[in-house]
Amino acid sequence: MPHPEALSGTAWRGTVLAGLGVLTFSMSFPATAFAMRGFDPYLVAVGRASVAAAAALVFLLATRAPLLPPRRLLGSYLLIVAGVVIGFPLFSGLALDAGASASHAAVVIGLLPAATAACAAVRGGERPRPLFWATCALGAAAITAFTLSRGGGHVTGADLLLVGALVSAAVGYTEGGRLAREIPGSRVISHALVVAAPLTVPVTVALALATESRPDAVSVAGFAYVGLFSMFLGFIPWYAGLAAGGIARAGQTQLAQPLLTLVWAWLLMGERFGPVTVVAAVAVLACVAASQRARS
């Protein structure tokens, strides 16, 4: 049986690795907004996966790893593809295109840690305490109040798209964290991108030919970031952290992501957000933190 100190050290390592992933992901919304200044939203959503697939292929060849995952794990990889390779980029990009600001999107996605923990509970067969679900419900109520206040009393189409992004990411994170317990996180995301490539690459080419692009330095930099960092490099420490520290525990590092995104949106995009946004972000953080403690 592993020594308790060894277990504690592994958990701490998982938290640090997951934190690196969160730091990378926190720039995703501003970078996506920059990319869409010069490229079609659908092209950004799908094209980022093609850019990441090229990087993943280079990585697999350089490390002499198998180019395809074991057939027995194909179902899990398809869930990762549906969740974080296609679902989250598509839904979040369309939400930004539909009018959601990067700061608004960050607050709504603030429920992602709780959603990921809930998915981990379902997939792992765990039975969270009633307090866990109560705090999740409070967090959902805070998000609903925020979206209604920003949407003139009703939920907007952009908000529904962000919910789709939330669910997609939770599924992809959970499945990737599970696989990373037996396979290195770098290989998990690389194989997921390669599995998706027969779909993402042809669609990217078709969209590039069919849509109008007005690339400049800012939009190209944004596109490059979401392709190389948000879609590939960030997942390497993220999945490794979930595997080492536990999906629910290490996933708590995402508590910092909404606030980090608000800072990036302010520094890079000049977005201004009032006290309602800040209060909503803090309320979500409090509810999610309570849900993680309740779950343990």
PDB file of C-alpha atoms in Angstrom, residues 70-232:
ATOM      1  CA  PRO A  70      -6.047   0.709 -28.789  1.00  0.00           C
ATOM      2  CA  ARG A  71      -9.302  -0.373 -30.383  1.00  0.00           C
ATOM      3  CA  ARG A  72     -10.775  -1.282 -26.982  1.00  0.00           C
ATOM      4  CA  LEU A  73     -10.576   2.379 -25.955  1.00  0.00           C
ATOM      5  CA  LEU A  74     -12.088   3.820 -29.134  1.00  0.00           C
ATOM      6  CA  GLY A  75     -15.421   4.548 -27.436  1.00  0.00           C
ATOM      7  CA  SER A  76     -13.706   6.653 -24.780  1.00  0.00           C
ATOM      8  CA  TYR A  77     -11.744   8.553 -27.401  1.00  0.00           C
ATOM      9  CA  LEU A  78     -14.904   9.295 -29.349  1.00  0.00           C
ATOM     10  CA  LEU A  79     -16.361  10.850 -26.191  1.00  0.00           C
ATOM     11  CA  ILE A  80     -13.252  13.031 -25.853  1.00  0.00           C
ATOM     12  CA  VAL A  81     -13.546  14.034 -29.504  1.00  0.00           C
ATOM     13  CA  ALA A  82     -17.226  14.902 -29.126  1.00  0.00           C
ATOM     14  CA  GLY A  83     -16.569  16.793 -25.897  1.00  0.00           C
ATOM     15  CA  VAL A  84     -13.379  18.833 -26.197  1.00  0.00           C
ATOM     16  CA  VAL A  85     -12.229  18.508 -29.808  1.00  0.00           C
ATOM     17  CA  ILE A  86     -15.537  19.408 -31.465  1.00  0.00           C
ATOM     18  CA  GLY A  87     -18.246  20.257 -28.899  1.00  0.00           C
ATOM     19  CA  PHE A  88     -16.587  22.846 -26.673  1.00  0.00           C
ATOM     20  CA  PRO A  89     -14.788  24.807 -29.431  1.00  0.00           C
ATOM     21  CA  LEU A  90     -17.910  24.871 -31.599  1.00  0.00           C
ATOM     22  CA  PHE A  91     -20.402  25.874 -28.905  1.00  0.00           C
ATOM     23  CA  SER A  92     -18.129  28.431 -27.224  1.00  0.00           C
ATOM     24  CA  GLY A  93     -17.057  30.000 -30.534  1.00  0.00           C
ATOM     25  CA  LEU A  94     -20.632  30.348 -31.724  1.00  0.00           C
ATOM     26  CA  ALA A  95     -21.601  31.846 -28.353  1.00  0.00           C
ATOM     27  CA  LEU A  96     -18.953  34.532 -28.731  1.00  0.00           C
ATOM     28  CA  ASP A  97     -20.086  35.140 -32.310  1.00  0.00           C
ATOM     29  CA  ALA A  98     -23.687  35.426 -31.076  1.00  0.00           C
ATOM     30  CA  GLY A  99     -22.783  38.316 -28.832  1.00  0.00           C
ATOM     31  CA  ALA A 100     -21.483  36.862 -25.571  1.00  0.00           C
ATOM     32  CA  SER A 101     -18.435  38.719 -24.308  1.00  0.00           C
ATOM     33  CA  ALA A 102     -15.373  36.826 -23.118  1.00  0.00           C
ATOM     34  CA  SER A 103     -16.093  37.932 -19.539  1.00  0.00           C
ATOM     35  CA  HIS A 104     -19.749  36.838 -19.754  1.00  0.00           C
ATOM     36  CA  ALA A 105     -18.721  33.447 -21.147  1.00  0.00           C
ATOM     37  CA  ALA A 106     -16.132  33.029 -18.401  1.00  0.00           C
ATOM     38  CA  VAL A 107     -18.740  33.393 -15.656  1.00  0.00           C
ATOM     39  CA  VAL A 108     -21.161  30.908 -17.236  1.00  0.00           C
ATOM     40  CA  ILE A 109     -18.360  28.388 -17.755  1.00  0.00           C
ATOM     41  CA  GLY A 110     -17.525  28.895 -14.059  1.00  0.00           C
ATOM     42  CA  LEU A 111     -19.766  25.914 -13.322  1.00  0.00           C
ATOM     43  CA  LEU A 112     -17.435  23.606 -15.244  1.00  0.00           C
ATOM     44  CA  PRO A 113     -15.624  22.218 -12.159  1.00  0.00           C
ATOM     45  CA  ALA A 114     -18.922  21.126 -10.615  1.00  0.00           C
ATOM     46  CA  ALA A 115     -20.132  19.705 -13.927  1.00  0.00           C
ATOM     47  CA  THR A 116     -16.877  17.779 -14.322  1.00  0.00           C
ATOM     48  CA  ALA A 117     -17.153  16.419 -10.781  1.00  0.00           C
ATOM     49  CA  ALA A 118     -20.731  15.358 -11.488  1.00  0.00           C
ATOM     50  CA  CYS A 119     -19.643  13.531 -14.658  1.00  0.00           C
ATOM     51  CA  ALA A 120     -16.820  11.888 -12.722  1.00  0.00           C
ATOM     52  CA  ALA A 121     -19.338  10.726 -10.115  1.00  0.00           C
ATOM     53  CA  VAL A 122     -21.557   9.173 -12.776  1.00  0.00           C
ATOM     54  CA  ARG A 123     -18.724   7.545 -14.699  1.00  0.00           C
ATOM     55  CA  GLY A 124     -16.998   6.344 -11.523  1.00  0.00           C
ATOM     56  CA  GLY A 125     -20.149   4.997  -9.916  1.00  0.00           C
ATOM     57  CA  GLU A 126     -19.713   7.255  -6.879  1.00  0.00           C
ATOM     58  CA  ARG A 127     -22.614   8.490  -4.742  1.00  0.00           C
ATOM     59  CA  PRO A 128     -22.097  12.155  -3.819  1.00  0.00           C
ATOM     60  CA  ARG A 129     -23.750  13.483  -0.693  1.00  0.00           C
ATOM     61  CA  PRO A 130     -26.982  15.506  -0.989  1.00  0.00           C
ATOM     62  CA  LEU A 131     -25.031  18.636  -0.026  1.00  0.00           C
ATOM     63  CA  PHE A 132     -23.012  18.271  -3.232  1.00  0.00           C
ATOM     64  CA  TRP A 133     -26.114  18.442  -5.395  1.00  0.00           C
ATOM     65  CA  ALA A 134     -27.546  21.270  -3.295  1.00  0.00           C
ATOM     66  CA  THR A 135     -24.485  23.452  -3.851  1.00  0.00           C
ATOM     67  CA  CYS A 136     -24.494  22.618  -7.568  1.00  0.00           C
ATOM     68  CA  ALA A 137     -28.130  23.754  -7.701  1.00  0.00           C
ATOM     69  CA  LEU A 138     -27.219  27.019  -5.950  1.00  0.00           C
ATOM     70  CA  GLY A 139     -24.446  27.597  -8.452  1.00  0.00           C
ATOM     71  CA  ALA A 140     -26.857  26.956 -11.323  1.00  0.00           C
ATOM     72  CA  ALA A 141     -29.303  29.431  -9.750  1.00  0.00           C
ATOM     73  CA  ALA A 142     -26.546  32.071  -9.540  1.00  0.00           C
ATOM     74  CA  ILE A 143     -25.667  31.524 -13.202  1.00  0.00           C
ATOM     75  CA  THR A 144     -29.345  31.687 -14.215  1.00  0.00           C
ATOM     76  CA  ALA A 145     -29.822  34.979 -12.355  1.00  0.00           C
ATOM     77  CA  PHE A 146     -26.706  36.397 -14.009  1.00  0.00           C
ATOM     78  CA  THR A 147     -27.715  35.376 -17.529  1.00  0.00           C
ATOM     79  CA  LEU A 148     -31.244  36.736 -17.046  1.00  0.00           C
ATOM     80  CA  SER A 149     -29.869  40.064 -15.810  1.00  0.00           C
ATOM     81  CA  ARG A 150     -27.592  40.323 -18.841  1.00  0.00           C
ATOM     82  CA  GLY A 151     -30.190  39.061 -21.313  1.00  0.00           C
ATOM     83  CA  GLY A 152     -32.955  41.513 -20.470  1.00  0.00           C
ATOM     84  CA  GLY A 153     -34.954  39.012 -18.441  1.00  0.00           C
ATOM     85  CA  HIS A 154     -34.556  35.996 -20.685  1.00  0.00           C
ATOM     86  CA  VAL A 155     -31.944  33.407 -21.565  1.00  0.00           C
ATOM     87  CA  THR A 156     -30.275  34.249 -24.856  1.00  0.00           C
ATOM     88  CA  GLY A 157     -29.171  31.914 -27.607  1.00  0.00           C
ATOM     89  CA  ALA A 158     -25.572  32.617 -26.636  1.00  0.00           C
ATOM     90  CA  ASP A 159     -26.291  31.372 -23.110  1.00  0.00           C
ATOM     91  CA  LEU A 160     -27.724  28.105 -24.446  1.00  0.00           C
ATOM     92  CA  LEU A 161     -24.617  27.666 -26.584  1.00  0.00           C
ATOM     93  CA  LEU A 162     -22.445  28.199 -23.494  1.00  0.00           C
ATOM     94  CA  VAL A 163     -24.400  25.500 -21.661  1.00  0.00           C
ATOM     95  CA  GLY A 164     -23.624  23.170 -24.569  1.00  0.00           C
ATOM     96  CA  ALA A 165     -19.950  24.091 -24.228  1.00  0.00           C
ATOM     97  CA  LEU A 166     -20.129  23.439 -20.479  1.00  0.00           C
ATOM     98  CA  VAL A 167     -21.585  19.951 -20.864  1.00  0.00           C
ATOM     99  CA  SER A 168     -19.219  19.077 -23.718  1.00  0.00           C
ATOM    100  CA  ALA A 169     -16.134  20.063 -21.746  1.00  0.00           C
ATOM    101  CA  ALA A 170     -17.271  18.192 -18.629  1.00  0.00           C
ATOM    102  CA  VAL A 171     -17.692  14.970 -20.616  1.00  0.00           C
ATOM    103  CA  GLY A 172     -14.368  15.349 -22.429  1.00  0.00           C
ATOM    104  CA  TYR A 173     -12.448  16.263 -19.290  1.00  0.00           C
ATOM    105  CA  THR A 174     -13.835  13.331 -17.331  1.00  0.00           C
ATOM    106  CA  GLU A 175     -13.168  10.760 -20.018  1.00  0.00           C
ATOM    107  CA  GLY A 176      -9.688  12.091 -20.674  1.00  0.00           C
ATOM    108  CA  GLY A 177      -8.879  12.079 -16.959  1.00  0.00           C
ATOM    109  CA  ARG A 178      -9.998   8.458 -16.709  1.00  0.00           C
ATOM    110  CA  LEU A 179      -7.812   7.384 -19.633  1.00  0.00           C
ATOM    111  CA  ALA A 180      -4.821   9.327 -18.301  1.00  0.00           C
ATOM    112  CA  ARG A 181      -4.728   6.997 -15.297  1.00  0.00           C
ATOM    113  CA  GLU A 182      -3.289   4.304 -17.551  1.00  0.00           C
ATOM    114  CA  ILE A 183      -2.007   6.286 -20.546  1.00  0.00           C
ATOM    115  CA  PRO A 184       0.146   9.466 -20.461  1.00  0.00           C
ATOM    116  CA  GLY A 185      -1.975  12.586 -20.799  1.00  0.00           C
ATOM    117  CA  SER A 186       0.090  13.758 -23.774  1.00  0.00           C
ATOM    118  CA  ARG A 187      -0.806  10.587 -25.626  1.00  0.00           C
ATOM    119  CA  VAL A 188      -4.481  10.793 -24.657  1.00  0.00           C
ATOM    120  CA  ILE A 189      -5.036  14.199 -26.252  1.00  0.00           C
ATOM    121  CA  SER A 190      -2.774  13.352 -29.207  1.00  0.00           C
ATOM    122  CA  HIS A 191      -4.711  10.206 -30.029  1.00  0.00           C
ATOM    123  CA  ALA A 192      -8.035  12.031 -29.634  1.00  0.00           C
ATOM    124  CA  LEU A 193      -6.922  14.655 -32.154  1.00  0.00           C
ATOM    125  CA  VAL A 194      -5.683  12.026 -34.601  1.00  0.00           C
ATOM    126  CA  VAL A 195      -8.946  10.073 -34.282  1.00  0.00           C
ATOM    127  CA  ALA A 196     -10.850  13.267 -35.104  1.00  0.00           C
ATOM    128  CA  ALA A 197      -8.576  14.271 -37.997  1.00  0.00           C
ATOM    129  CA  PRO A 198     -10.477  12.364 -40.760  1.00  0.00           C
ATOM    130  CA  LEU A 199     -13.420  14.647 -39.918  1.00  0.00           C
ATOM    131  CA  THR A 200     -11.776  17.895 -38.858  1.00  0.00           C
ATOM    132  CA  VAL A 201      -9.164  18.221 -41.626  1.00  0.00           C
ATOM    133  CA  PRO A 202     -11.519  17.862 -44.653  1.00  0.00           C
ATOM    134  CA  VAL A 203     -14.090  20.144 -43.008  1.00  0.00           C
ATOM    135  CA  THR A 204     -11.364  22.710 -42.291  1.00  0.00           C
ATOM    136  CA  VAL A 205     -10.260  22.686 -45.936  1.00  0.00           C
ATOM    137  CA  ALA A 206     -13.855  23.018 -47.141  1.00  0.00           C
ATOM    138  CA  LEU A 207     -14.561  25.909 -44.772  1.00  0.00           C
ATOM    139  CA  ALA A 208     -11.321  27.656 -45.709  1.00  0.00           C
ATOM    140  CA  LEU A 209     -12.373  27.571 -49.367  1.00  0.00           C
ATOM    141  CA  ALA A 210     -16.022  28.480 -48.783  1.00  0.00           C
ATOM    142  CA  THR A 211     -15.730  31.284 -46.214  1.00  0.00           C
ATOM    143  CA  GLU A 212     -14.255  34.736 -46.412  1.00  0.00           C
ATOM    144  CA  SER A 213     -11.103  35.351 -44.369  1.00  0.00           C
ATOM    145  CA  ARG A 214      -9.472  38.652 -43.492  1.00  0.00           C
ATOM    146  CA  PRO A 215      -6.392  37.542 -41.582  1.00  0.00           C
ATOM    147  CA  ASP A 216      -4.185  39.977 -39.755  1.00  0.00           C
ATOM    148  CA  ALA A 217      -1.520  39.569 -37.068  1.00  0.00           C
ATOM    149  CA  VAL A 218      -4.036  39.566 -34.203  1.00  0.00           C
ATOM    150  CA  SER A 219      -6.465  37.042 -35.726  1.00  0.00           C
ATOM    151  CA  VAL A 220      -3.651  34.719 -36.821  1.00  0.00           C
ATOM    152  CA  ALA A 221      -2.118  34.858 -33.347  1.00  0.00           C
ATOM    153  CA  GLY A 222      -5.502  34.053 -31.804  1.00  0.00           C
ATOM    154  CA  PHE A 223      -6.018  31.151 -34.195  1.00  0.00           C
ATOM    155  CA  ALA A 224      -2.530  29.815 -33.470  1.00  0.00           C
ATOM    156  CA  TYR A 225      -3.117  30.036 -29.726  1.00  0.00           C
ATOM    157  CA  VAL A 226      -6.396  28.122 -29.676  1.00  0.00           C
ATOM    158  CA  GLY A 227      -4.926  25.517 -32.021  1.00  0.00           C
ATOM    159  CA  LEU A 228      -1.577  24.888 -30.356  1.00  0.00           C
ATOM    160  CA  PHE A 229      -2.199  25.813 -26.725  1.00  0.00           C
ATOM    161  CA  SER A 230      -5.923  25.574 -25.974  1.00  0.00           C
ATOM    162  CA  MET A 231      -6.468  22.435 -28.034  1.00  0.00           C
ATOM    163  CA  PHE A 232      -3.175  20.577 -27.542  1.00  0.00           C
TER     164      PHE A 232
END
